[in-house]
Coordinates of C-alpha atoms in Angstrom, one line a residue:
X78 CA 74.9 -80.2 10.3
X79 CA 77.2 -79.6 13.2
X80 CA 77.6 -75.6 11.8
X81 CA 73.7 -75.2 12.0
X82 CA 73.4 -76.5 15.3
X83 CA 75.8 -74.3 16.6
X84 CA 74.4 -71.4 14.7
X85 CA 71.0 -72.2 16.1
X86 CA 72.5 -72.5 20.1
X87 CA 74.3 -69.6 19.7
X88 CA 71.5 -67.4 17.9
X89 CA 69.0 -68.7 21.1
X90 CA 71.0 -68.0 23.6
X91 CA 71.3 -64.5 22.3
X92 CA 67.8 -63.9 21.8
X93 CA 67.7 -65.2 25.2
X94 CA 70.0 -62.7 26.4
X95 CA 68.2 -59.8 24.7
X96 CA 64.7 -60.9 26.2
X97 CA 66.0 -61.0 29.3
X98 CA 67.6 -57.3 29.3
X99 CA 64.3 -56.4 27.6
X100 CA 62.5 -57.6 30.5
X101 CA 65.0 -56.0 33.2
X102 CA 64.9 -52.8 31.4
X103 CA 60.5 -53.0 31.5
X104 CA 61.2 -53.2 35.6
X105 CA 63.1 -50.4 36.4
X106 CA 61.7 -50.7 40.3
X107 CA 64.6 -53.7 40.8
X108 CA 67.1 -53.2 43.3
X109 CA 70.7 -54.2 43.3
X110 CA 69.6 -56.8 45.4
X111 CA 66.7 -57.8 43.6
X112 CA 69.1 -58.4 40.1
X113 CA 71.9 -60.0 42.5
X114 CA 69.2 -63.2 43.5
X115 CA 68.6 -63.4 39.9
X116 CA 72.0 -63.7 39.4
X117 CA 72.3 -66.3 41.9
X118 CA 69.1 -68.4 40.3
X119 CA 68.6 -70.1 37.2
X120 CA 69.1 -66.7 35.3
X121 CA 73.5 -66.8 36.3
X122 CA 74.4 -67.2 33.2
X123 CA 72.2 -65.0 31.5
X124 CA 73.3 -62.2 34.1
X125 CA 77.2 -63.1 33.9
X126 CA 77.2 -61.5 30.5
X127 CA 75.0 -58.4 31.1
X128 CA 76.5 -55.0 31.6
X129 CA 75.3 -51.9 32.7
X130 CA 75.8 -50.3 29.5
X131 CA 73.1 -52.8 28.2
X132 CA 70.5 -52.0 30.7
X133 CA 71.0 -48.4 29.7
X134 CA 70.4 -49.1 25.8
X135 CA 74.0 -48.4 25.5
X136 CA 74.4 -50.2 22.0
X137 CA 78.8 -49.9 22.1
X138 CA 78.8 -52.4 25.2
X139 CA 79.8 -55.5 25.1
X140 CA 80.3 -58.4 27.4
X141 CA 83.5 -58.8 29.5
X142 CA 86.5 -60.5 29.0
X143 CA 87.0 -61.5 32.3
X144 CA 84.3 -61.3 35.5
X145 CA 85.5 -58.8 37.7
X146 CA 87.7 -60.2 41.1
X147 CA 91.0 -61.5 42.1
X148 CA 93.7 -61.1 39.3
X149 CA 94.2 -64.8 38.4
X150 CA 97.4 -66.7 40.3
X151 CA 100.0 -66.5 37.7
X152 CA 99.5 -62.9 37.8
X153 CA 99.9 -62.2 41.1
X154 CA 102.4 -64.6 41.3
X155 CA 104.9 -62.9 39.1
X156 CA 103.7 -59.4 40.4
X157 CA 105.0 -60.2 43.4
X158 CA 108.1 -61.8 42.3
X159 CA 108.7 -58.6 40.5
X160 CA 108.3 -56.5 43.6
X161 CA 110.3 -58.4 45.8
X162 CA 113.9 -57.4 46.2
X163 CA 116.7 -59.8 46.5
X164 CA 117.8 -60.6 50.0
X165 CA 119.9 -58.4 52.1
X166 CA 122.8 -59.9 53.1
X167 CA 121.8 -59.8 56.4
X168 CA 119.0 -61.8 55.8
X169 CA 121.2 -64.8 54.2
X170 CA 123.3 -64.9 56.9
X171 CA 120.5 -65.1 59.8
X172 CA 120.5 -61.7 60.7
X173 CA 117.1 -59.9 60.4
X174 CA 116.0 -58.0 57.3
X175 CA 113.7 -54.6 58.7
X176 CA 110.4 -56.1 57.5
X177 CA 112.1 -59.1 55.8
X178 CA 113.0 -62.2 55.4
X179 CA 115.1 -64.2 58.6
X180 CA 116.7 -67.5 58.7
X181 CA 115.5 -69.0 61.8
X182 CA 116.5 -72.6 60.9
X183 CA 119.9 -73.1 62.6
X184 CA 120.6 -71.8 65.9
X185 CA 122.6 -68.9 65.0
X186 CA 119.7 -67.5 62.8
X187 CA 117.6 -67.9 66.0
X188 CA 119.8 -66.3 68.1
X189 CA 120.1 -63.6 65.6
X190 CA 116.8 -62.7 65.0
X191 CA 116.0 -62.9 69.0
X192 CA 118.7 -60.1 69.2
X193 CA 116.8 -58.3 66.2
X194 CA 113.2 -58.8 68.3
X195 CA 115.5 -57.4 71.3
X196 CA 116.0 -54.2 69.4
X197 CA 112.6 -53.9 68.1
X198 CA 111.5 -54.0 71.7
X199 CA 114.1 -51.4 72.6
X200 CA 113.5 -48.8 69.8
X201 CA 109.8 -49.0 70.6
X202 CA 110.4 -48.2 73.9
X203 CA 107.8 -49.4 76.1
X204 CA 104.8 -52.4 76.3
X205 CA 104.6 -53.6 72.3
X206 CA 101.9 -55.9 70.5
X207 CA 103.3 -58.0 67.6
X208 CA 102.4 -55.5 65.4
X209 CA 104.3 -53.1 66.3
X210 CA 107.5 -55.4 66.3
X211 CA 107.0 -57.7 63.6
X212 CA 107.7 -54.7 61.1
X213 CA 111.0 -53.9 62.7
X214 CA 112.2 -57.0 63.4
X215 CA 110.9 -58.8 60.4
X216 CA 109.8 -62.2 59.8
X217 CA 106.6 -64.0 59.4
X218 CA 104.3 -63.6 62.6
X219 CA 105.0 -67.8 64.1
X220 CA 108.8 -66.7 63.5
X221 CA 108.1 -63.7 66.0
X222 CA 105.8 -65.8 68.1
X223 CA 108.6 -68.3 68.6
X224 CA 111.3 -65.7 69.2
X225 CA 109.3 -64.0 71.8
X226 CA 108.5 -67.2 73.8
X227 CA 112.0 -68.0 73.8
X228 CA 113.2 -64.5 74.8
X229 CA 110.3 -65.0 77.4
X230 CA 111.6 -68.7 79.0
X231 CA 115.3 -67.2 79.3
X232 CA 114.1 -63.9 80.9
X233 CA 114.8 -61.5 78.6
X234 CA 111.1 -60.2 78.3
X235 CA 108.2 -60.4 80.1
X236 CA 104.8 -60.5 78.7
X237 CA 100.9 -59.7 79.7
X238 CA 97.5 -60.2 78.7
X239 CA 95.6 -62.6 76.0
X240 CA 95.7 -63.2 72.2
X241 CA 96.0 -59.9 70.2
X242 CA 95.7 -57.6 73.3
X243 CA 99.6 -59.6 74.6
X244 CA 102.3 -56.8 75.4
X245 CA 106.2 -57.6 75.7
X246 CA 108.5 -55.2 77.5
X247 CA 111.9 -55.4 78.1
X248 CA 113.0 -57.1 81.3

C-alpha cells in the first residue's frame, strides 16, 4: 500500500502543478509582481518548481536543482580558502600585509601596523577616509580604527569630522 500512496501524492501534486501553469498561462495580463504574491501565498510551493520555460509551453524544461541565490556555505567556504594566498612573511611577523592580514595582538604587531597606517597616510598625501587607507595598510576596518585612535592620543595624526565623512592627516 505504502507504493500506491506515494504514487497517488506524487501523481496529484503534479496534476496540481500542471493546472496551475494551465491557469497562469490562460492570464497572460499578470505581472512579475502579480506571480511574485502568489509565490508568497499558499501557491509557494507550487510556484518554487515552475520555470519560465513552462509558462512558455517549453516541453524540454524542467524544474531546478537548486533555487537560485547565495552558493551554499561549504562552497563559499572552500572558494575562498582557495583564493586566499598564504601569509606574507610580513604579515607573520606583525608587519602589515598591502591589503592583508596584520598581527595586532602583541605590542610589537601594534606598533608595526601603526607605522604601516603611518605610511598609508603618507603615500596618500593629504586628508584620508578609512577607505582610502585600509587598502594600503591592511587589516580589518576595528584593526584600523584602533590604530588610528592610538596614532591620534600620541600625536601622530590628527583627525576631523563624524562617522564615514572622518579625515586623518599627518601631524
Amino acid at each position: 500500500m505504502p507504493n500506491f500512496e506515494n504514487d497517488l501524492q506524487n501523481a496529484l501534486a503534479e496534476a496540481q502543478r500542471e493546472l496551475f501553469i494551465e491557469q497562469i498561462r490562460r492570464h497572460p495580463e499578470l505581472s512579475l509582481a502579480d506571480l511574485l504574491a502568489l509565490g508568497k501565498g499558499k501557491f509557494s510551493n507550487l510556484l518554487n518548481d515552475v520555470t519560465v520555460g513552462h509558462l512558455l509551453g517549453d516541453a524540454d524544461a524542467r524544474p531546478s536543482e537548486r533555487r537560485p541565490g547565495r552558493p551554499a556555505k561549504a562552497a563559499t567556504a572552500n572558494k575562498a580558502k582557495a583564493a586566499t594566498p598564504a601569509r606574507p612573511a610580513a604579515a607573520a611577523t606583525g608587519a602589515a600585509a598591502p591589503g592583508g592580514t596584520v598581527n595586532t595582538r602583541t605590542p610589537e604587531g601594534r606598533e608595526a601596523y601603526d607605522e604601516a597606517v603611518l605610511g598609508a597616510l603618507r603615500s596618500v598625501g593629504g586628508p584620508a577616509n578609512s577607505e582610502q587607507i585600509r587598502p594600503l595598510a591592511g587589516g580589518t576596518s576595528l584593526q584600523l580604527r584602533t590604530s588610528l585612535t592610538r596614532l591620534a592620543n600620541e600625536g601622530k595624526i590628527t583627525w576631523e569630522g563624524q562617522a564615514r565623512g572622518t579625515r586623518y592627516s599627518l601631524v
